[in-house]
PDB file of C-alpha atoms in Angstrom:
ATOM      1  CA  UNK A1291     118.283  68.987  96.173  1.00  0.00           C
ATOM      2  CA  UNK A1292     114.652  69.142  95.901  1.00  0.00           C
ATOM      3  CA  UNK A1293     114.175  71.983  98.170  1.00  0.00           C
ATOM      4  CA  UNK A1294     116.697  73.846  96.079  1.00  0.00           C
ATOM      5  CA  UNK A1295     114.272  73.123  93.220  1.00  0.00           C
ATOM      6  CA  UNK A1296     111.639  74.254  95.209  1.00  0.00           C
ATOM      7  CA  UNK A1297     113.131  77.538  95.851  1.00  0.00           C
ATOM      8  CA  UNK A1298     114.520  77.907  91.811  1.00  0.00           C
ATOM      9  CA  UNK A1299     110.705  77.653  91.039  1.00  0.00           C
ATOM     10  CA  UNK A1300     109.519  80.247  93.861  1.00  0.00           C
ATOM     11  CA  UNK A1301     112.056  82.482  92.700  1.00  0.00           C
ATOM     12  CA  UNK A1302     111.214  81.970  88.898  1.00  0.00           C
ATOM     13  CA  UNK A1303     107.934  82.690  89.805  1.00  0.00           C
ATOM     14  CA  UNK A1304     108.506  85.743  91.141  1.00  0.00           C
ATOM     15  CA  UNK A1305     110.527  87.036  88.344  1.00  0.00           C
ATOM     16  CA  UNK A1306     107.448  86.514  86.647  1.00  0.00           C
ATOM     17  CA  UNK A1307     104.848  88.039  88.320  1.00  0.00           C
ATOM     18  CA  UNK A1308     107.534  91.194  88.738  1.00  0.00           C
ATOM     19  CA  UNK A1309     107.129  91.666  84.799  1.00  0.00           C
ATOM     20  CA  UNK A1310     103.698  91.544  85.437  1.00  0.00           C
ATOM     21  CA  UNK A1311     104.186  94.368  88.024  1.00  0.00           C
ATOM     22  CA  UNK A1312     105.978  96.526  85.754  1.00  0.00           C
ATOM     23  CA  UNK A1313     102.865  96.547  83.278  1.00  0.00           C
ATOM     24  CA  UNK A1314     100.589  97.393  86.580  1.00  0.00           C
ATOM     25  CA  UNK A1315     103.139 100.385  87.693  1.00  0.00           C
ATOM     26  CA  UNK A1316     103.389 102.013  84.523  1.00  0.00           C
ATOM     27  CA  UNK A1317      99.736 101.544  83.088  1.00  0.00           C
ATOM     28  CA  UNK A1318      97.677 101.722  85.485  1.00  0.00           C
ATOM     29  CA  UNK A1319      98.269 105.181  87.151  1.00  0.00           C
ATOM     30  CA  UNK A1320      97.579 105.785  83.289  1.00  0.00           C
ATOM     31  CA  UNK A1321      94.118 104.329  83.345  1.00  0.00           C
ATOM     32  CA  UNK A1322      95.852 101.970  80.856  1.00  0.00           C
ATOM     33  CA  UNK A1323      94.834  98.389  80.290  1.00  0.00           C
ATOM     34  CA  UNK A1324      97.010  96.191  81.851  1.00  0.00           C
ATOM     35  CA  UNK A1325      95.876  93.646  78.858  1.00  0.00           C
ATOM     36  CA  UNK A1326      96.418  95.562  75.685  1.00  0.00           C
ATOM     37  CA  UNK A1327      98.473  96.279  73.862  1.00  0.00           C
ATOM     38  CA  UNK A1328     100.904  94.067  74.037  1.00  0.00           C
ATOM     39  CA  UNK A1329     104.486  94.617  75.703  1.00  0.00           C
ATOM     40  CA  UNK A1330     106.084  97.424  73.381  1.00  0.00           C
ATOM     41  CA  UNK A1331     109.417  99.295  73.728  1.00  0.00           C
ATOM     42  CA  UNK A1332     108.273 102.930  75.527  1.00  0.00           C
ATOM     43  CA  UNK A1333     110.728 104.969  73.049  1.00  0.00           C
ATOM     44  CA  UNK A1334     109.783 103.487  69.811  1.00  0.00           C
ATOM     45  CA  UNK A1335     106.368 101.912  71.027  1.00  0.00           C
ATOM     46  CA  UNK A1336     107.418  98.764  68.334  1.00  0.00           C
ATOM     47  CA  UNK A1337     105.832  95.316  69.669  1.00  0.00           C
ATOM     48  CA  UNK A1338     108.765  93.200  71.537  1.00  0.00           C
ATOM     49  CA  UNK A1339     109.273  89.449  71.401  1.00  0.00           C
ATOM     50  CA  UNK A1340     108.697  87.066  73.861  1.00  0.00           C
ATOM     51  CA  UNK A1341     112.739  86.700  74.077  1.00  0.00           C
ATOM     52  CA  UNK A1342     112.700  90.306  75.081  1.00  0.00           C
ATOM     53  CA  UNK A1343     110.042  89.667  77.756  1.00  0.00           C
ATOM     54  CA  UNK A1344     112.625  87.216  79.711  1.00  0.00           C
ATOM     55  CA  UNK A1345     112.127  88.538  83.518  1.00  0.00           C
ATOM     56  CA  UNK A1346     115.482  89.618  84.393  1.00  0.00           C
ATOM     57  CA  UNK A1347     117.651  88.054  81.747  1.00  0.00           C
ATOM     58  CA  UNK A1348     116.118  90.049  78.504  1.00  0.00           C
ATOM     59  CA  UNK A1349     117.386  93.178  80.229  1.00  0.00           C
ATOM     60  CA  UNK A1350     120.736  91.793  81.186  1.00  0.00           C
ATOM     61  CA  UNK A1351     121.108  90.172  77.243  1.00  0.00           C
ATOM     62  CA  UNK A1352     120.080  92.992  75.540  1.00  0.00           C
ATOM     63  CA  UNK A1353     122.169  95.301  78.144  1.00  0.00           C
ATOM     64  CA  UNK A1354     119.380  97.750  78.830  1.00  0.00           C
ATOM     65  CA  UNK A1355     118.652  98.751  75.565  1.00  0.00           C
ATOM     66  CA  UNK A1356     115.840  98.610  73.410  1.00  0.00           C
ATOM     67  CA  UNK A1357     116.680  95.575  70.313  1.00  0.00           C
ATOM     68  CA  UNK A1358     114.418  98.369  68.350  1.00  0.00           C
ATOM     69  CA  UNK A1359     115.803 101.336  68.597  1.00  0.00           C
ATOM     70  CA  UNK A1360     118.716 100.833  71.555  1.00  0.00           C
ATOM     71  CA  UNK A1361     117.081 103.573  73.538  1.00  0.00           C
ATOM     72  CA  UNK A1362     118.008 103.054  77.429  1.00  0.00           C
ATOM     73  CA  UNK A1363     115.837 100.117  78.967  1.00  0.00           C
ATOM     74  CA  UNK A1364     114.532 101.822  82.430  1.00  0.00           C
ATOM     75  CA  UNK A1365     116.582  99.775  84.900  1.00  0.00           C
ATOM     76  CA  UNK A1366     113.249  99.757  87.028  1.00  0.00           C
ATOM     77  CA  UNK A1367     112.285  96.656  85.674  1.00  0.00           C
ATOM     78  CA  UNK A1368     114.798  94.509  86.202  1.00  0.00           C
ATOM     79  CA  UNK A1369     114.801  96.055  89.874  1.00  0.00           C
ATOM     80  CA  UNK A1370     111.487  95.188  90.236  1.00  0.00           C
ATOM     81  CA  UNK A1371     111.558  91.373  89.225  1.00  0.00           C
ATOM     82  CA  UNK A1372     114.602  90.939  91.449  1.00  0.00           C
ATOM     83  CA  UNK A1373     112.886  92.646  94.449  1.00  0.00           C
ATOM     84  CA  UNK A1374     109.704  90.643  93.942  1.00  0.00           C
ATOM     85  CA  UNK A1375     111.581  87.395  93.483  1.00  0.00           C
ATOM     86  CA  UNK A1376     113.459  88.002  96.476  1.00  0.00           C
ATOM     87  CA  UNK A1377     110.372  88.848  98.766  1.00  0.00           C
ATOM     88  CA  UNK A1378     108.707  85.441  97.350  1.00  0.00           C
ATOM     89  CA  UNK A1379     111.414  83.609  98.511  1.00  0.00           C
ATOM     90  CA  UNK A1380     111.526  84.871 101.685  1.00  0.00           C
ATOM     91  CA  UNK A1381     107.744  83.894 102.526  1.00  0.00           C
ATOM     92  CA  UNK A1382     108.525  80.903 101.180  1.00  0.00           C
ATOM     93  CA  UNK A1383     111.010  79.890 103.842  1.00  0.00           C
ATOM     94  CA  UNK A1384     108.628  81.946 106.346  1.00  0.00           C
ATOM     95  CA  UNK A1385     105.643  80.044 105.997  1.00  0.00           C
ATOM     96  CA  UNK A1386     106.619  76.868 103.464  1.00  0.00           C
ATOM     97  CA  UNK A1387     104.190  75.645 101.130  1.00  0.00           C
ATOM     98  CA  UNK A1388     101.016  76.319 102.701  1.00  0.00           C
ATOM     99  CA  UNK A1389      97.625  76.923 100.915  1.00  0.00           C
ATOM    100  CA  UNK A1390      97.895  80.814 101.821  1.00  0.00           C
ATOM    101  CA  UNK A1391     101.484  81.412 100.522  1.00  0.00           C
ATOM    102  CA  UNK A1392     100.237  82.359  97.149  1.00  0.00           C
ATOM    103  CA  UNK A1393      97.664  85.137  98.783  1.00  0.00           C
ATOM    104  CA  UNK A1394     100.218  86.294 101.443  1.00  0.00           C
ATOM    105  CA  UNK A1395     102.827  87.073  98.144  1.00  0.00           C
ATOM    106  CA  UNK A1396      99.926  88.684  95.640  1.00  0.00           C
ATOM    107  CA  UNK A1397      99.003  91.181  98.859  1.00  0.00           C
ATOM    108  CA  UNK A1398     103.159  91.834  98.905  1.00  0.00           C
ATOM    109  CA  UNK A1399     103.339  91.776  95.637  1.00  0.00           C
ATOM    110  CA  UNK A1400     100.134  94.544  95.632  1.00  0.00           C
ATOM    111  CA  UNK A1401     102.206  96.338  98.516  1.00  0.00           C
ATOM    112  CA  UNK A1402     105.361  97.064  95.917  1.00  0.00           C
ATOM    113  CA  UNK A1403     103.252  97.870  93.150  1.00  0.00           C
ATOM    114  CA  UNK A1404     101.537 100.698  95.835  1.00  0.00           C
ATOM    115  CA  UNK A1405     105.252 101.610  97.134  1.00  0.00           C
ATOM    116  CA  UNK A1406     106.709 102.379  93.271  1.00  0.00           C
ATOM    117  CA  UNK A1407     103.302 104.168  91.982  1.00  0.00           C
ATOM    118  CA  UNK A1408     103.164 106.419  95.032  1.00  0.00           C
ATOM    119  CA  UNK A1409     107.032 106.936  95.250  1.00  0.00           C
ATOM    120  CA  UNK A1410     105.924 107.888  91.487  1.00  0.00           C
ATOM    121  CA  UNK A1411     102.854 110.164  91.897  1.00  0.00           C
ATOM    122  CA  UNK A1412     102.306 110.795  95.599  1.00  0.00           C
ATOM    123  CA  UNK A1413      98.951 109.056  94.957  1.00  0.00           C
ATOM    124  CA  UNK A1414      98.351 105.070  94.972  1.00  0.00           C
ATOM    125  CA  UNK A1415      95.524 103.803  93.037  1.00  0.00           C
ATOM    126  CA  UNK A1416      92.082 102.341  95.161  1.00  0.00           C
ATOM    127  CA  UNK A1417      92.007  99.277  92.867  1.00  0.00           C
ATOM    128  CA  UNK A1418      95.527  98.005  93.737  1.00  0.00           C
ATOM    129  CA  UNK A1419      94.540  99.083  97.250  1.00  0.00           C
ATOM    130  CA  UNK A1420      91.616  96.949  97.974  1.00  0.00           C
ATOM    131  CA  UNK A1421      93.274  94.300  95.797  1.00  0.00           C
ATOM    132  CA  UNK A1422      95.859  94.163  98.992  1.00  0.00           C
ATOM    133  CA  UNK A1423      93.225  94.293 101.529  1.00  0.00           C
ATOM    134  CA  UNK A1424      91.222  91.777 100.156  1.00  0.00           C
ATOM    135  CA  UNK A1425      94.134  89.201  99.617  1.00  0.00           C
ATOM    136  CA  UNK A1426      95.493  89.651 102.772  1.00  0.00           C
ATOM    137  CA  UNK A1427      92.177  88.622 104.656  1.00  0.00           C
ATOM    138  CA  UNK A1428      92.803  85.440 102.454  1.00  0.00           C
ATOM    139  CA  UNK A1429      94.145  83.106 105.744  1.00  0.00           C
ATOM    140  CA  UNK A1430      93.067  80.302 108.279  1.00  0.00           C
ATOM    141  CA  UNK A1431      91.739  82.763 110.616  1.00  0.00           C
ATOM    142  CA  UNK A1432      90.287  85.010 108.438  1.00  0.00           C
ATOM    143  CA  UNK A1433      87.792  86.109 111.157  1.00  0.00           C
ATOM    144  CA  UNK A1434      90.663  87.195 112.835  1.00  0.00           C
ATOM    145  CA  UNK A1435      91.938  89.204 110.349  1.00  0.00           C
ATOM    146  CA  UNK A1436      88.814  90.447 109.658  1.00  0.00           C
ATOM    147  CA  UNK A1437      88.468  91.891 112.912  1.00  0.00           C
ATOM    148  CA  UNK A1438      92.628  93.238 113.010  1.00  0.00           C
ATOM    149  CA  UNK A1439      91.845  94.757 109.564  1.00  0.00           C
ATOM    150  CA  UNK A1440      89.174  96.589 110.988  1.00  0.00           C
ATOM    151  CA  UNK A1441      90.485  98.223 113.683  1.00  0.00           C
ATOM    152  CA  UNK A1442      93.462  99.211 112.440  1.00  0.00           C
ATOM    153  CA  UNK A1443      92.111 100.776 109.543  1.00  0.00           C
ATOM    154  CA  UNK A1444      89.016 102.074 111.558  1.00  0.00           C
ATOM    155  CA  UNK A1445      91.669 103.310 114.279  1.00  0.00           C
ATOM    156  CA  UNK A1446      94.228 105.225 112.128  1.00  0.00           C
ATOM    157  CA  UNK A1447      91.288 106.843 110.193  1.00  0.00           C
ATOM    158  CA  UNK A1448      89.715 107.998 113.705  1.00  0.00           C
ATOM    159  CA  UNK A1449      93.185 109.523 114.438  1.00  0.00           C
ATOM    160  CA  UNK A1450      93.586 111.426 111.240  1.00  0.00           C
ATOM    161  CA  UNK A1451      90.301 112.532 111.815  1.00  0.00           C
ATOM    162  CA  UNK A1452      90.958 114.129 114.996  1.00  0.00           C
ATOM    163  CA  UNK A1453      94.334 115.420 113.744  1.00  0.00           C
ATOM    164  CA  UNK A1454      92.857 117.247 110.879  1.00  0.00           C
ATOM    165  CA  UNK A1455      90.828 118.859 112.995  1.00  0.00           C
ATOM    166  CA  UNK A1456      93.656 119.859 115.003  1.00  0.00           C
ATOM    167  CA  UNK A1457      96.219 120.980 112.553  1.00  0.00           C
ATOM    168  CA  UNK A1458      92.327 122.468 110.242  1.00  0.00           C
ATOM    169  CA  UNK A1459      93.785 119.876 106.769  1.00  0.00           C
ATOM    170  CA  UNK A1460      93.263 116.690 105.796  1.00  0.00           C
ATOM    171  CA  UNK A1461      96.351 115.116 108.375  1.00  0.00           C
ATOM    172  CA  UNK A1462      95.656 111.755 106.564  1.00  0.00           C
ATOM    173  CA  UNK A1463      95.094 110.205 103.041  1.00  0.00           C
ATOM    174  CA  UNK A1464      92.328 107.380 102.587  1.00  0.00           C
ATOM    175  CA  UNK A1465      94.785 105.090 100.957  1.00  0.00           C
ATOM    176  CA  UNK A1466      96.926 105.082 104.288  1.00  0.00           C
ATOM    177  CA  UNK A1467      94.012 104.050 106.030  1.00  0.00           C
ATOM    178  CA  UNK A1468      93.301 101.415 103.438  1.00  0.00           C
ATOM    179  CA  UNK A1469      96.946 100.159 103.666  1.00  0.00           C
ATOM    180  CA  UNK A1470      96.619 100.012 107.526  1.00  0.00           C
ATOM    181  CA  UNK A1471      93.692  97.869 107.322  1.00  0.00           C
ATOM    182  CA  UNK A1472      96.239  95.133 105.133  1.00  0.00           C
ATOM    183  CA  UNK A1473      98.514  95.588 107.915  1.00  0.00           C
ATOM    184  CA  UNK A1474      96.145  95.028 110.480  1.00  0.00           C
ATOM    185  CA  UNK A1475      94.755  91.812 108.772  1.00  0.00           C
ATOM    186  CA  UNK A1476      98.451  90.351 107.555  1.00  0.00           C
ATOM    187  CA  UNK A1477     100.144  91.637 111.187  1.00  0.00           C
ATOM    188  CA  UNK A1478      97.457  91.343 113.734  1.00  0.00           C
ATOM    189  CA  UNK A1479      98.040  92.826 116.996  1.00  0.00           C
ATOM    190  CA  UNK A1480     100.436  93.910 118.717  1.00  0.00           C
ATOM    191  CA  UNK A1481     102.521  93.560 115.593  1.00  0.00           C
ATOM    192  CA  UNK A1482     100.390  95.848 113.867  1.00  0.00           C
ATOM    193  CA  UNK A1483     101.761  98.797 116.048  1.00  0.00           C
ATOM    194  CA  UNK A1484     105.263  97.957 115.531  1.00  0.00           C
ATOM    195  CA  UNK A1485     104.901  98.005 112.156  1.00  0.00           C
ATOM    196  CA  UNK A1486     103.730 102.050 112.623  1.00  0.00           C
ATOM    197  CA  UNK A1487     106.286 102.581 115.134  1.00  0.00           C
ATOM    198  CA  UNK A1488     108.758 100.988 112.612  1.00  0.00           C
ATOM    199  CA  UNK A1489     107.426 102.800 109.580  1.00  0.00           C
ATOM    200  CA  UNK A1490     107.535 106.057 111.224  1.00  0.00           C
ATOM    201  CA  UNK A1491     111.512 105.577 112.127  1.00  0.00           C
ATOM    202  CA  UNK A1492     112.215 104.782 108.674  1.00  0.00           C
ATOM    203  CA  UNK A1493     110.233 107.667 107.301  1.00  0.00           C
ATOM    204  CA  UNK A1494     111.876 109.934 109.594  1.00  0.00           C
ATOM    205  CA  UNK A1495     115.303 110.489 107.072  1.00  0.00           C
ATOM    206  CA  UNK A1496     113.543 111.102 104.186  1.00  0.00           C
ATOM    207  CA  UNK A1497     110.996 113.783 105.539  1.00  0.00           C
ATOM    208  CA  UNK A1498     113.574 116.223 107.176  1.00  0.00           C
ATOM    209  CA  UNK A1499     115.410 115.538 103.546  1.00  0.00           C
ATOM    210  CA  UNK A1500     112.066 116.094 101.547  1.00  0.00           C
ATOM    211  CA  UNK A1501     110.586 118.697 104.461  1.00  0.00           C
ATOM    212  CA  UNK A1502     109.067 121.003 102.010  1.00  0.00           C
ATOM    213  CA  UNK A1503     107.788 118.622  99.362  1.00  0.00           C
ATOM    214  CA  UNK A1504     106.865 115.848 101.857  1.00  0.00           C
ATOM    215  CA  UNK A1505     107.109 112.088 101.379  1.00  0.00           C
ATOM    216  CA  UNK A1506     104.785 109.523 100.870  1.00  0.00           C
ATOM    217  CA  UNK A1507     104.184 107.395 103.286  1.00  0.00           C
ATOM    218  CA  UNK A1508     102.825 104.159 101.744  1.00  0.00           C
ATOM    219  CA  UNK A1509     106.191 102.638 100.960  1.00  0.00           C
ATOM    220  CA  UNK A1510     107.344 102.979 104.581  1.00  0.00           C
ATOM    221  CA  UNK A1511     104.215 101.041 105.661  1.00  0.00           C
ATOM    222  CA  UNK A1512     105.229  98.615 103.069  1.00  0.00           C
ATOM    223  CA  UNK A1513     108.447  98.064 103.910  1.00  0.00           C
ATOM    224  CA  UNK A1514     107.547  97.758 107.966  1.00  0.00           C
ATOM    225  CA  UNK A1515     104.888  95.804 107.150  1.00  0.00           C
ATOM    226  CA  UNK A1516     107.239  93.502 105.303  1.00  0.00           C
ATOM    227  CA  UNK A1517     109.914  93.635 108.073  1.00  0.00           C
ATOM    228  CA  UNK A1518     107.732  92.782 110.809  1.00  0.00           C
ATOM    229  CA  UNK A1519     106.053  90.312 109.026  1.00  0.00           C
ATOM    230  CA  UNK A1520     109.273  88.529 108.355  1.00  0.00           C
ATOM    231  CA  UNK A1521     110.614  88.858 111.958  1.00  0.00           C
ATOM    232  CA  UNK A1522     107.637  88.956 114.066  1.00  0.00           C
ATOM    233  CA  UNK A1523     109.067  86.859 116.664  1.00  0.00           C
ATOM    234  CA  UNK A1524     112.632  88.723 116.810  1.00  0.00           C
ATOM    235  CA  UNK A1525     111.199  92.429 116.617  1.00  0.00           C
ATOM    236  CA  UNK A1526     108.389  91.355 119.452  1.00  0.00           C
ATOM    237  CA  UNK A1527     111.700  89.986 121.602  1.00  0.00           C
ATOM    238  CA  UNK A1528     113.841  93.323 120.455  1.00  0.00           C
ATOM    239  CA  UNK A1529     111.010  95.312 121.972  1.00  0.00           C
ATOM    240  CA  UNK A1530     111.014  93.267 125.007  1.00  0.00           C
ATOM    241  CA  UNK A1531     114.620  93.489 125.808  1.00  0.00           C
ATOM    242  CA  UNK A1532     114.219  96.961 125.254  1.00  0.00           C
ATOM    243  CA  UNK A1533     111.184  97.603 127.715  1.00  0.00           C
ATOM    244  CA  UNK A1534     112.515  94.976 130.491  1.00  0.00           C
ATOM    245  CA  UNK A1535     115.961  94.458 129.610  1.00  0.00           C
TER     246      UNK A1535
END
């Protein structure tokens, strides 16, 4: 029973900071503060209630539809606060309650915020960036992931550098290199490599789909980074069955 509790609370939490997300995803691309003004319907900019700030519920009560002006609710938000819910719930029963768990889900929670804004603009702001890398370096052996962070991020920047000499354009964006240096710090190694060997089989749909507009490539770090992070120990043994049988 009380580890039921446990996980109502780690889930309620995360509906929470989701909401929280939303403001981040929509204002600051914008340059916006994320502070003021207060929570207001997008359509009819009036000021909402706290019972229409409910994570989750609000939008499920008031059926996606603004209690203003009954404009259409974007159904991204409610999306949002489930998947960040879900994620903190998952590191819960990953790790438990240790003193890192809250650091390890604001660098995830960072991660989604980067995955929707550059899904969104093909561009992911440096402050949410470096918000990830520094909260990921947040751990017991933060020396470690010091070090991981720093060669991952120092290696993939070498190899776009090389690359866009190669192909004579910039091959690779800074915030990629930023977001490998969260992986590297949050993964370590050799998990850090399946991560990119992961992301780059789930991007692989998507950019013969999107082949002349591209794809961005931040969410499928993300979502690797997540994955492996998860399953270290079962991807690691996948990989090992499949090298050794």
């Amino acid at each position: 029973m009380d580890s039921f509790i446990i996980d109502i609370f780690v889930f309620i939490f995360g509906l929470l900071i989701g909401s929280f997300l939303n403001v981040v995803i929509f204002r600051v691309p914008k340059g916006e503060s994320i502070s003021f003004p207060a929570s207001h319907c997008q359509s009819c900019n009036t000021p909402l209630k706290w019972y229409h700030n409910i994570p989750l519920f609000s939008w499920i009560l008031l059926r996606g539809k603004c209690a203003f002006c009954a404009e259409p609710i974007s159904k991204q938000y409610p999306v949002i606060e489930f998947i960040n819910a879900l994620i903190y719930l998952l590191l819960f029963y990953k790790l438990g309650l240790v003193w890192y768990l809250p650091f390890v889900m604001a660098t995830f929670s960072a991660l989604l915020a980067l995955v929707m804004i550059d899904f969104e603009y093909m561009a992911v702001p440096d402050s949410i960036n470096f918000f990830a890398l520094a909260t990921s370096l947040i751990q017991p052996d933060y020396i470690d992931a010091i070090i991981h962070a720093s060669i991952a991020a120092g290696g993939l920047w070498f190899i776009g550098f090389i690359s866009s000499i190669i192909a004579k354009k910039q091959a690779m964006g800074g915030a990629d290199v930023i977001v490998a240096g969260t992986m590297g710090a949050l993964l370590g190694f050799p998990n850090f490599f399946l991560a990119i060997f992961l992301s780059a089989i789930l991007a692989i749909i998507p950019s013969l789909i999107n082949r002349e507009n591209g794809v961005p490539f931040v969410p499928f770090l993300a979502m690797a980074t997540l994955i492996v992070y998860l399953y270290d120990s079962e991807c690691l043994k996948f990989v090992e069955t499949i090298l050794y049988g």
